[in-house]
Amino acid sequence: MRQTRGVRKIHVIGIGAGDPDQLTLQAVKALRGTDVFFILDKGEVKADLTGLRRDMLDAHVPEGTYRVVEARDPERDRSAGGAAYSPAVGDWRSARADIYERLIAEELAEDETGAFLVWGDPSLYDSTLAILEEVLERGGVAFAYDVVPGISSVSALVARHRTGLNRVARPVQITTGRRLAEGFPEGVDDVVVMLDAHQAFLRYAGEGGEDIDIYWGAYIGTPDEILVSGPLAEAAPRIERLRAEARERKGWIMDTYLLRRRTPER
Ligand SMILES: C[S@@+](CC[C@H](N)C(=O)[O-])C[C@H]1O[C@@H](n2cnc3c(N)ncnc32)[C@H](O)[C@@H]1O
């Protein structure tokens, strides 16, 4: 008898930045077509985020139609700065690829569909796609995958502040706190900052920063959401205080902000 073997399928699903109402209809369809959800837990601190993902499944997928497989994310060496930063990220990615490979090979049958639920949109500061490509390149397990876009924290941030990202015919740059700490990007007046553990905006809150406005948001789309906007010099101390209080209360924080230099229309 000729044996036909199925190919494992995987959805990489952007689930929005925290508000279950921001799942797209395409995401909900993909959730409903999934047999196994892989959830990588980053430990105690991020248990809330795992909980939010489970709430989304409860809200949108009939019980008993899927399995959830949780795994522990490898620790990342965050102490490595400067030139060592990229190799540290590379090692961490490979360690994650080992886990993904094992999960797909061992937890997903050949005719089943699995899914990774990605915070916000998979295109923005997320390594899931690169990791899946690494797993495919290794050749140990075969699968086909597709990507379902999600509402990123950047879209959610500017929507909550009722503003846009760019001004008429002008560029906008999305960068990290680490990069902003090195200097305000050249040639742009609208800068979105993510992954900022050290409040890099403070550097611009003093002299020379009088002409910068900030639109800041933490835990956007969740019940803990905090929003602050205004001239950076005035808003910075308030954000610093609110951020410290929230971090203390919850044990973790995720925040994103837009810095906008006031310039005459060109
Ligand atoms: C690893 S990146 C993932 C970004 C995600 N793929 C997206 O599209 O938003 C994590 C960063 O996203 C931002 N972020 C994600 N969710 C957020 C939220 N609900 N509120 C504020 N910032 C958020 C923070 O800057 C955080 O450091």
CSV table of N, CA and C in Angstrom, one decimal, residues 5-115:
chain,number,residue,atom,x,y,z
A,5,ARG,N,2.1,10.7,3.2
A,5,ARG,CA,2.4,11.4,4.5
A,5,ARG,C,2.1,12.8,4.4
A,6,GLY,N,1.4,13.4,5.4
A,6,GLY,CA,1.1,14.8,5.4
A,6,GLY,C,2.3,15.7,5.7
A,7,VAL,N,2.2,16.9,5.4
A,7,VAL,CA,3.2,17.9,5.8
A,7,VAL,C,2.7,18.7,7.0
A,8,ARG,N,3.5,18.7,8.0
A,8,ARG,CA,3.1,19.6,9.2
A,8,ARG,C,2.9,21.0,8.7
A,9,LYS,N,1.9,21.7,9.3
A,9,LYS,CA,1.6,23.1,9.0
A,9,LYS,C,1.8,23.9,10.2
A,10,ILE,N,2.2,25.1,10.0
A,10,ILE,CA,2.4,26.0,11.2
A,10,ILE,C,1.9,27.4,10.8
A,11,HIS,N,1.1,28.0,11.7
A,11,HIS,CA,0.7,29.4,11.6
A,11,HIS,C,1.5,30.2,12.6
A,12,VAL,N,2.1,31.3,12.1
A,12,VAL,CA,2.7,32.3,13.0
A,12,VAL,C,1.6,33.4,13.1
A,13,ILE,N,1.0,33.5,14.2
A,13,ILE,CA,-0.2,34.4,14.3
A,13,ILE,C,0.1,35.6,15.2
A,14,GLY,N,0.0,36.8,14.6
A,14,GLY,CA,0.1,38.0,15.3
A,14,GLY,C,-1.2,38.2,16.1
A,15,ILE,N,-1.0,38.4,17.4
A,15,ILE,CA,-2.2,38.4,18.3
A,15,ILE,C,-2.5,39.8,18.8
A,16,GLY,N,-1.8,40.8,18.3
A,16,GLY,CA,-2.1,42.1,18.9
A,16,GLY,C,-1.3,42.4,20.2
A,17,ALA,N,-1.4,43.6,20.7
A,17,ALA,CA,-0.5,44.0,21.8
A,17,ALA,C,-1.1,43.7,23.2
A,18,GLY,N,-2.2,43.1,23.2
A,18,GLY,CA,-2.8,42.8,24.6
A,18,GLY,C,-4.3,42.8,24.6
A,19,ASP,N,-4.9,43.5,23.8
A,19,ASP,CA,-6.4,43.6,23.8
A,19,ASP,C,-7.0,42.5,23.0
A,20,PRO,N,-7.7,41.5,23.6
A,20,PRO,CA,-8.2,40.4,22.8
A,20,PRO,C,-9.2,40.9,21.7
A,21,ASP,N,-9.7,42.1,21.8
A,21,ASP,CA,-10.6,42.6,20.7
A,21,ASP,C,-9.8,43.0,19.5
A,22,GLN,N,-8.4,43.0,19.6
A,22,GLN,CA,-7.6,43.4,18.5
A,22,GLN,C,-7.1,42.3,17.7
A,23,LEU,N,-7.6,41.1,18.0
A,23,LEU,CA,-7.3,39.9,17.1
A,23,LEU,C,-8.0,40.1,15.8
A,24,THR,N,-7.4,39.9,14.7
A,24,THR,CA,-8.1,40.1,13.4
A,24,THR,C,-9.0,38.9,13.1
A,25,LEU,N,-9.9,39.0,12.2
A,25,LEU,CA,-10.8,37.8,11.8
A,25,LEU,C,-9.9,36.7,11.2
A,26,GLN,N,-8.8,37.1,10.5
A,26,GLN,CA,-7.9,36.2,9.9
A,26,GLN,C,-7.2,35.4,11.0
A,27,ALA,N,-6.8,36.1,12.1
A,27,ALA,CA,-6.2,35.5,13.2
A,27,ALA,C,-7.1,34.5,13.9
A,28,VAL,N,-8.4,34.9,14.1
A,28,VAL,CA,-9.3,34.0,14.7
A,28,VAL,C,-9.5,32.7,13.9
A,29,LYS,N,-9.6,32.9,12.5
A,29,LYS,CA,-9.8,31.7,11.7
A,29,LYS,C,-8.6,30.8,11.8
A,30,ALA,N,-7.4,31.4,11.9
A,30,ALA,CA,-6.2,30.5,12.0
A,30,ALA,C,-6.2,29.9,13.4
A,31,LEU,N,-6.6,30.6,14.4
A,31,LEU,CA,-6.6,30.0,15.8
A,31,LEU,C,-7.6,28.7,15.7
A,32,ARG,N,-8.7,28.9,15.1
A,32,ARG,CA,-9.7,27.8,15.0
A,32,ARG,C,-9.2,26.6,14.2
A,33,GLY,N,-8.3,26.9,13.3
A,33,GLY,CA,-7.8,25.8,12.5
A,33,GLY,C,-6.5,25.1,13.0
A,34,THR,N,-6.2,25.4,14.3
A,34,THR,CA,-5.0,25.0,14.9
A,34,THR,C,-5.2,23.8,15.8
A,35,ASP,N,-4.4,22.8,15.7
A,35,ASP,CA,-4.5,21.6,16.6
A,35,ASP,C,-3.6,21.8,17.9
A,36,VAL,N,-2.4,22.4,17.7
A,36,VAL,CA,-1.5,22.5,18.8
A,36,VAL,C,-0.9,23.9,18.9
A,37,PHE,N,-1.1,24.6,20.1
A,37,PHE,CA,-0.5,25.9,20.3
A,37,PHE,C,0.8,25.7,21.1
A,38,PHE,N,1.8,26.3,20.6
A,38,PHE,CA,3.1,26.3,21.3
A,38,PHE,C,3.2,27.6,22.0
A,39,ILE,N,3.4,27.6,23.3
A,39,ILE,CA,3.5,28.8,24.1
A,39,ILE,C,4.8,28.8,24.9
A,40,LEU,N,5.7,29.7,24.6
A,40,LEU,CA,7.0,29.8,25.3
A,40,LEU,C,6.9,30.7,26.4
A,41,ASP,N,7.2,30.2,27.6
A,41,ASP,CA,7.1,31.0,28.8
A,41,ASP,C,8.4,31.5,29.2
A,42,LYS,N,8.4,32.8,29.5
A,42,LYS,CA,9.7,33.4,29.9
A,42,LYS,C,9.9,33.5,31.4
A,43,GLY,N,9.2,32.6,32.1
A,43,GLY,CA,9.4,32.6,33.6
A,43,GLY,C,8.3,33.3,34.3
A,44,GLU,N,8.5,33.4,35.6
A,44,GLU,CA,7.5,34.0,36.5
A,44,GLU,C,7.0,35.4,36.0
A,45,VAL,N,8.0,36.2,35.6
A,45,VAL,CA,7.7,37.6,35.3
A,45,VAL,C,6.7,37.7,34.2
A,46,LYS,N,6.9,36.8,33.2
A,46,LYS,CA,6.0,36.9,32.0
A,46,LYS,C,4.8,36.0,32.1
A,47,ALA,N,4.6,35.4,33.2
A,47,ALA,CA,3.5,34.5,33.4
A,47,ALA,C,2.2,35.2,33.0
A,48,ASP,N,2.1,36.5,33.2
A,48,ASP,CA,0.9,37.3,32.9
A,48,ASP,C,0.6,37.2,31.4
A,49,LEU,N,1.7,37.3,30.6
A,49,LEU,CA,1.6,37.3,29.1
A,49,LEU,C,1.1,35.9,28.6
A,50,THR,N,1.6,34.9,29.3
A,50,THR,CA,1.1,33.5,28.9
A,50,THR,C,-0.4,33.4,29.3
A,51,GLY,N,-0.8,34.0,30.4
A,51,GLY,CA,-2.2,34.0,30.8
A,51,GLY,C,-3.0,34.7,29.8
A,52,LEU,N,-2.5,35.9,29.3
A,52,LEU,CA,-3.3,36.6,28.3
A,52,LEU,C,-3.5,35.8,27.0
A,53,ARG,N,-2.5,35.1,26.6
A,53,ARG,CA,-2.6,34.2,25.4
A,53,ARG,C,-3.7,33.1,25.7
A,54,ARG,N,-3.7,32.6,26.9
A,54,ARG,CA,-4.7,31.5,27.2
A,54,ARG,C,-6.1,32.1,27.2
A,55,ASP,N,-6.2,33.3,27.7
A,55,ASP,CA,-7.5,34.0,27.7
A,55,ASP,C,-8.0,34.2,26.3
A,56,MET,N,-7.1,34.5,25.4
A,56,MET,CA,-7.5,34.7,24.0
A,56,MET,C,-8.0,33.4,23.4
A,57,LEU,N,-7.4,32.3,23.7
A,57,LEU,CA,-7.8,31.0,23.2
A,57,LEU,C,-9.2,30.7,23.8
A,58,ASP,N,-9.3,30.9,25.1
A,58,ASP,CA,-10.6,30.7,25.7
A,58,ASP,C,-11.7,31.5,25.1
A,59,ALA,N,-11.4,32.7,24.7
A,59,ALA,CA,-12.4,33.6,24.1
A,59,ALA,C,-12.8,33.3,22.7
A,60,HIS,N,-11.9,32.7,22.0
A,60,HIS,CA,-12.2,32.5,20.5
A,60,HIS,C,-12.2,31.1,20.0
A,61,VAL,N,-11.7,30.1,20.7
A,61,VAL,CA,-11.6,28.8,20.2
A,61,VAL,C,-12.4,27.8,21.1
A,62,PRO,N,-13.3,27.0,20.5
A,62,PRO,CA,-14.1,26.1,21.3
A,62,PRO,C,-13.2,25.1,22.1
A,63,GLU,N,-13.6,25.0,23.4
A,63,GLU,CA,-12.8,24.1,24.3
A,63,GLU,C,-12.7,22.7,23.7
A,64,GLY,N,-11.6,22.0,24.0
A,64,GLY,CA,-11.5,20.6,23.6
A,64,GLY,C,-11.1,20.4,22.2
A,65,THR,N,-10.9,21.5,21.4
A,65,THR,CA,-10.5,21.3,20.0
A,65,THR,C,-9.0,21.5,19.7
A,66,TYR,N,-8.3,21.7,20.8
A,66,TYR,CA,-6.8,22.0,20.6
A,66,TYR,C,-6.1,21.5,21.9
A,67,ARG,N,-4.8,21.4,21.7
A,67,ARG,CA,-3.9,21.2,22.8
A,67,ARG,C,-2.9,22.4,22.9
A,68,VAL,N,-2.5,22.6,24.2
A,68,VAL,CA,-1.5,23.7,24.4
A,68,VAL,C,-0.2,23.0,24.9
A,69,VAL,N,0.9,23.3,24.3
A,69,VAL,CA,2.2,22.8,24.8
A,69,VAL,C,3.0,24.0,25.2
A,70,GLU,N,3.4,24.0,26.5
A,70,GLU,CA,4.2,25.1,27.0
A,70,GLU,C,5.6,24.7,27.1
A,71,ALA,N,6.6,25.6,26.8
A,71,ALA,CA,8.0,25.2,27.0
A,71,ALA,C,8.6,26.5,27.6
A,72,ARG,N,9.8,26.2,28.2
A,72,ARG,CA,10.5,27.3,28.8
A,72,ARG,C,11.5,28.0,27.9
A,73,ASP,N,11.4,29.3,27.7
A,73,ASP,CA,12.3,30.0,26.9
A,73,ASP,C,13.7,30.0,27.5
A,74,PRO,N,14.8,29.8,26.6
A,74,PRO,CA,16.1,29.9,27.2
A,74,PRO,C,16.4,31.3,27.7
A,75,GLU,N,17.3,31.3,28.7
A,75,GLU,CA,17.7,32.7,29.3
A,75,GLU,C,18.6,33.4,28.2
A,76,ARG,N,18.4,34.7,28.1
A,76,ARG,CA,19.2,35.4,27.2
A,76,ARG,C,20.2,36.2,28.0
A,77,ASP,N,21.5,36.3,27.4
A,77,ASP,CA,22.5,37.0,28.1
A,77,ASP,C,22.4,38.5,27.8
A,78,ARG,N,21.6,39.2,28.7
A,78,ARG,CA,21.3,40.6,28.5
A,78,ARG,C,22.5,41.5,28.9
A,79,SER,N,23.5,40.9,29.6
A,79,SER,CA,24.6,41.7,30.0
A,79,SER,C,25.5,42.1,28.9
A,80,ALA,N,25.5,41.3,27.8
A,80,ALA,CA,26.4,41.6,26.7
A,80,ALA,C,26.0,42.8,25.9
A,81,GLY,N,26.9,43.8,25.9
A,81,GLY,CA,26.6,45.0,25.2
A,81,GLY,C,27.5,45.2,24.1
A,82,GLY,N,27.4,46.3,23.3
A,82,GLY,CA,28.3,46.7,22.2
A,82,GLY,C,28.5,45.5,21.2
A,83,ALA,N,29.7,45.2,20.9
A,83,ALA,CA,30.0,44.3,19.8
A,83,ALA,C,29.5,42.9,20.2
A,84,ALA,N,29.4,42.6,21.5
A,84,ALA,CA,29.0,41.2,22.0
A,84,ALA,C,27.5,41.0,21.8
A,85,TYR,N,26.8,42.1,21.6
A,85,TYR,CA,25.3,42.0,21.6
A,85,TYR,C,24.8,41.1,20.6
A,86,SER,N,25.3,41.2,19.3
A,86,SER,CA,24.7,40.4,18.2
A,86,SER,C,25.0,38.9,18.4
A,87,PRO,N,26.3,38.5,18.8
A,87,PRO,CA,26.5,37.1,19.0
A,87,PRO,C,25.6,36.5,20.1
A,88,ALA,N,25.4,37.4,21.2
A,88,ALA,CA,24.5,36.9,22.3
A,88,ALA,C,23.1,36.6,21.8
A,89,VAL,N,22.6,37.5,20.9
A,89,VAL,CA,21.3,37.3,20.3
A,89,VAL,C,21.3,36.0,19.4
A,90,GLY,N,22.4,35.8,18.7
A,90,GLY,CA,22.5,34.7,17.8
A,90,GLY,C,22.5,33.4,18.6
A,91,ASP,N,23.2,33.3,19.7
A,91,ASP,CA,23.3,32.1,20.6
A,91,ASP,C,21.9,31.8,21.1
A,92,TRP,N,21.2,32.9,21.5
A,92,TRP,CA,19.9,32.7,22.1
A,92,TRP,C,18.9,32.2,21.0
A,93,ARG,N,19.0,32.7,19.8
A,93,ARG,CA,18.2,32.3,18.7
A,93,ARG,C,18.4,30.8,18.5
A,94,SER,N,19.6,30.4,18.4
A,94,SER,CA,19.9,29.0,18.2
A,94,SER,C,19.4,28.1,19.3
A,95,ALA,N,19.5,28.6,20.5
A,95,ALA,CA,18.9,27.8,21.6
A,95,ALA,C,17.4,27.7,21.5
A,96,ARG,N,16.8,28.7,21.0
A,96,ARG,CA,15.3,28.7,20.8
A,96,ARG,C,15.0,27.8,19.6
A,97,ALA,N,15.8,27.8,18.6
A,97,ALA,CA,15.6,26.9,17.5
A,97,ALA,C,15.6,25.4,17.9
A,98,ASP,N,16.5,25.1,18.8
A,98,ASP,CA,16.6,23.7,19.4
A,98,ASP,C,15.2,23.4,19.9
A,99,ILE,N,14.7,24.3,20.7
A,99,ILE,CA,13.4,24.0,21.4
A,99,ILE,C,12.3,23.9,20.4
A,100,TYR,N,12.2,24.8,19.4
A,100,TYR,CA,11.1,24.8,18.4
A,100,TYR,C,11.2,23.5,17.6
A,101,GLU,N,12.4,23.1,17.3
A,101,GLU,CA,12.6,21.9,16.5
A,101,GLU,C,12.0,20.7,17.2
A,102,ARG,N,12.4,20.6,18.5
A,102,ARG,CA,11.9,19.5,19.3
A,102,ARG,C,10.4,19.5,19.4
A,103,LEU,N,9.8,20.8,19.7
A,103,LEU,CA,8.4,20.9,19.8
A,103,LEU,C,7.6,20.4,18.6
A,104,ILE,N,8.1,20.9,17.4
A,104,ILE,CA,7.5,20.6,16.1
A,104,ILE,C,7.6,19.1,15.9
A,105,ALA,N,8.8,18.5,16.1
A,105,ALA,CA,9.0,17.1,15.7
A,105,ALA,C,8.2,16.2,16.7
A,106,GLU,N,8.2,16.6,18.0
A,106,GLU,CA,7.7,15.6,19.0
A,106,GLU,C,6.2,15.9,19.3
A,107,GLU,N,5.7,17.1,19.2
A,107,GLU,CA,4.4,17.4,19.7
A,107,GLU,C,3.4,17.6,18.6
A,108,LEU,N,3.8,17.6,17.3
A,108,LEU,CA,2.9,17.9,16.2
A,108,LEU,C,2.9,16.7,15.3
A,109,ALA,N,1.8,16.0,15.1
A,109,ALA,CA,1.7,14.9,14.2
A,109,ALA,C,1.8,15.4,12.7
A,110,GLU,N,2.2,14.5,11.8
A,110,GLU,CA,2.5,15.0,10.4
A,110,GLU,C,1.3,15.6,9.7
A,111,ASP,N,0.1,15.2,10.1
A,111,ASP,CA,-1.1,15.8,9.4
A,111,ASP,C,-1.7,16.9,10.3
A,112,GLU,N,-1.0,17.4,11.3
A,112,GLU,CA,-1.6,18.4,12.2
A,112,GLU,C,-1.1,19.8,11.8
A,113,THR,N,-1.8,20.8,12.4
A,113,THR,CA,-1.4,22.2,12.3
A,113,THR,C,-1.1,22.8,13.6
A,114,GLY,N,0.1,23.4,13.7
A,114,GLY,CA,0.5,24.0,15.0
A,114,GLY,C,0.5,25.5,14.8
A,115,ALA,N,0.6,26.2,15.9
A,115,ALA,CA,0.7,27.7,15.8
A,115,ALA,C,1.6,28.3,16.9
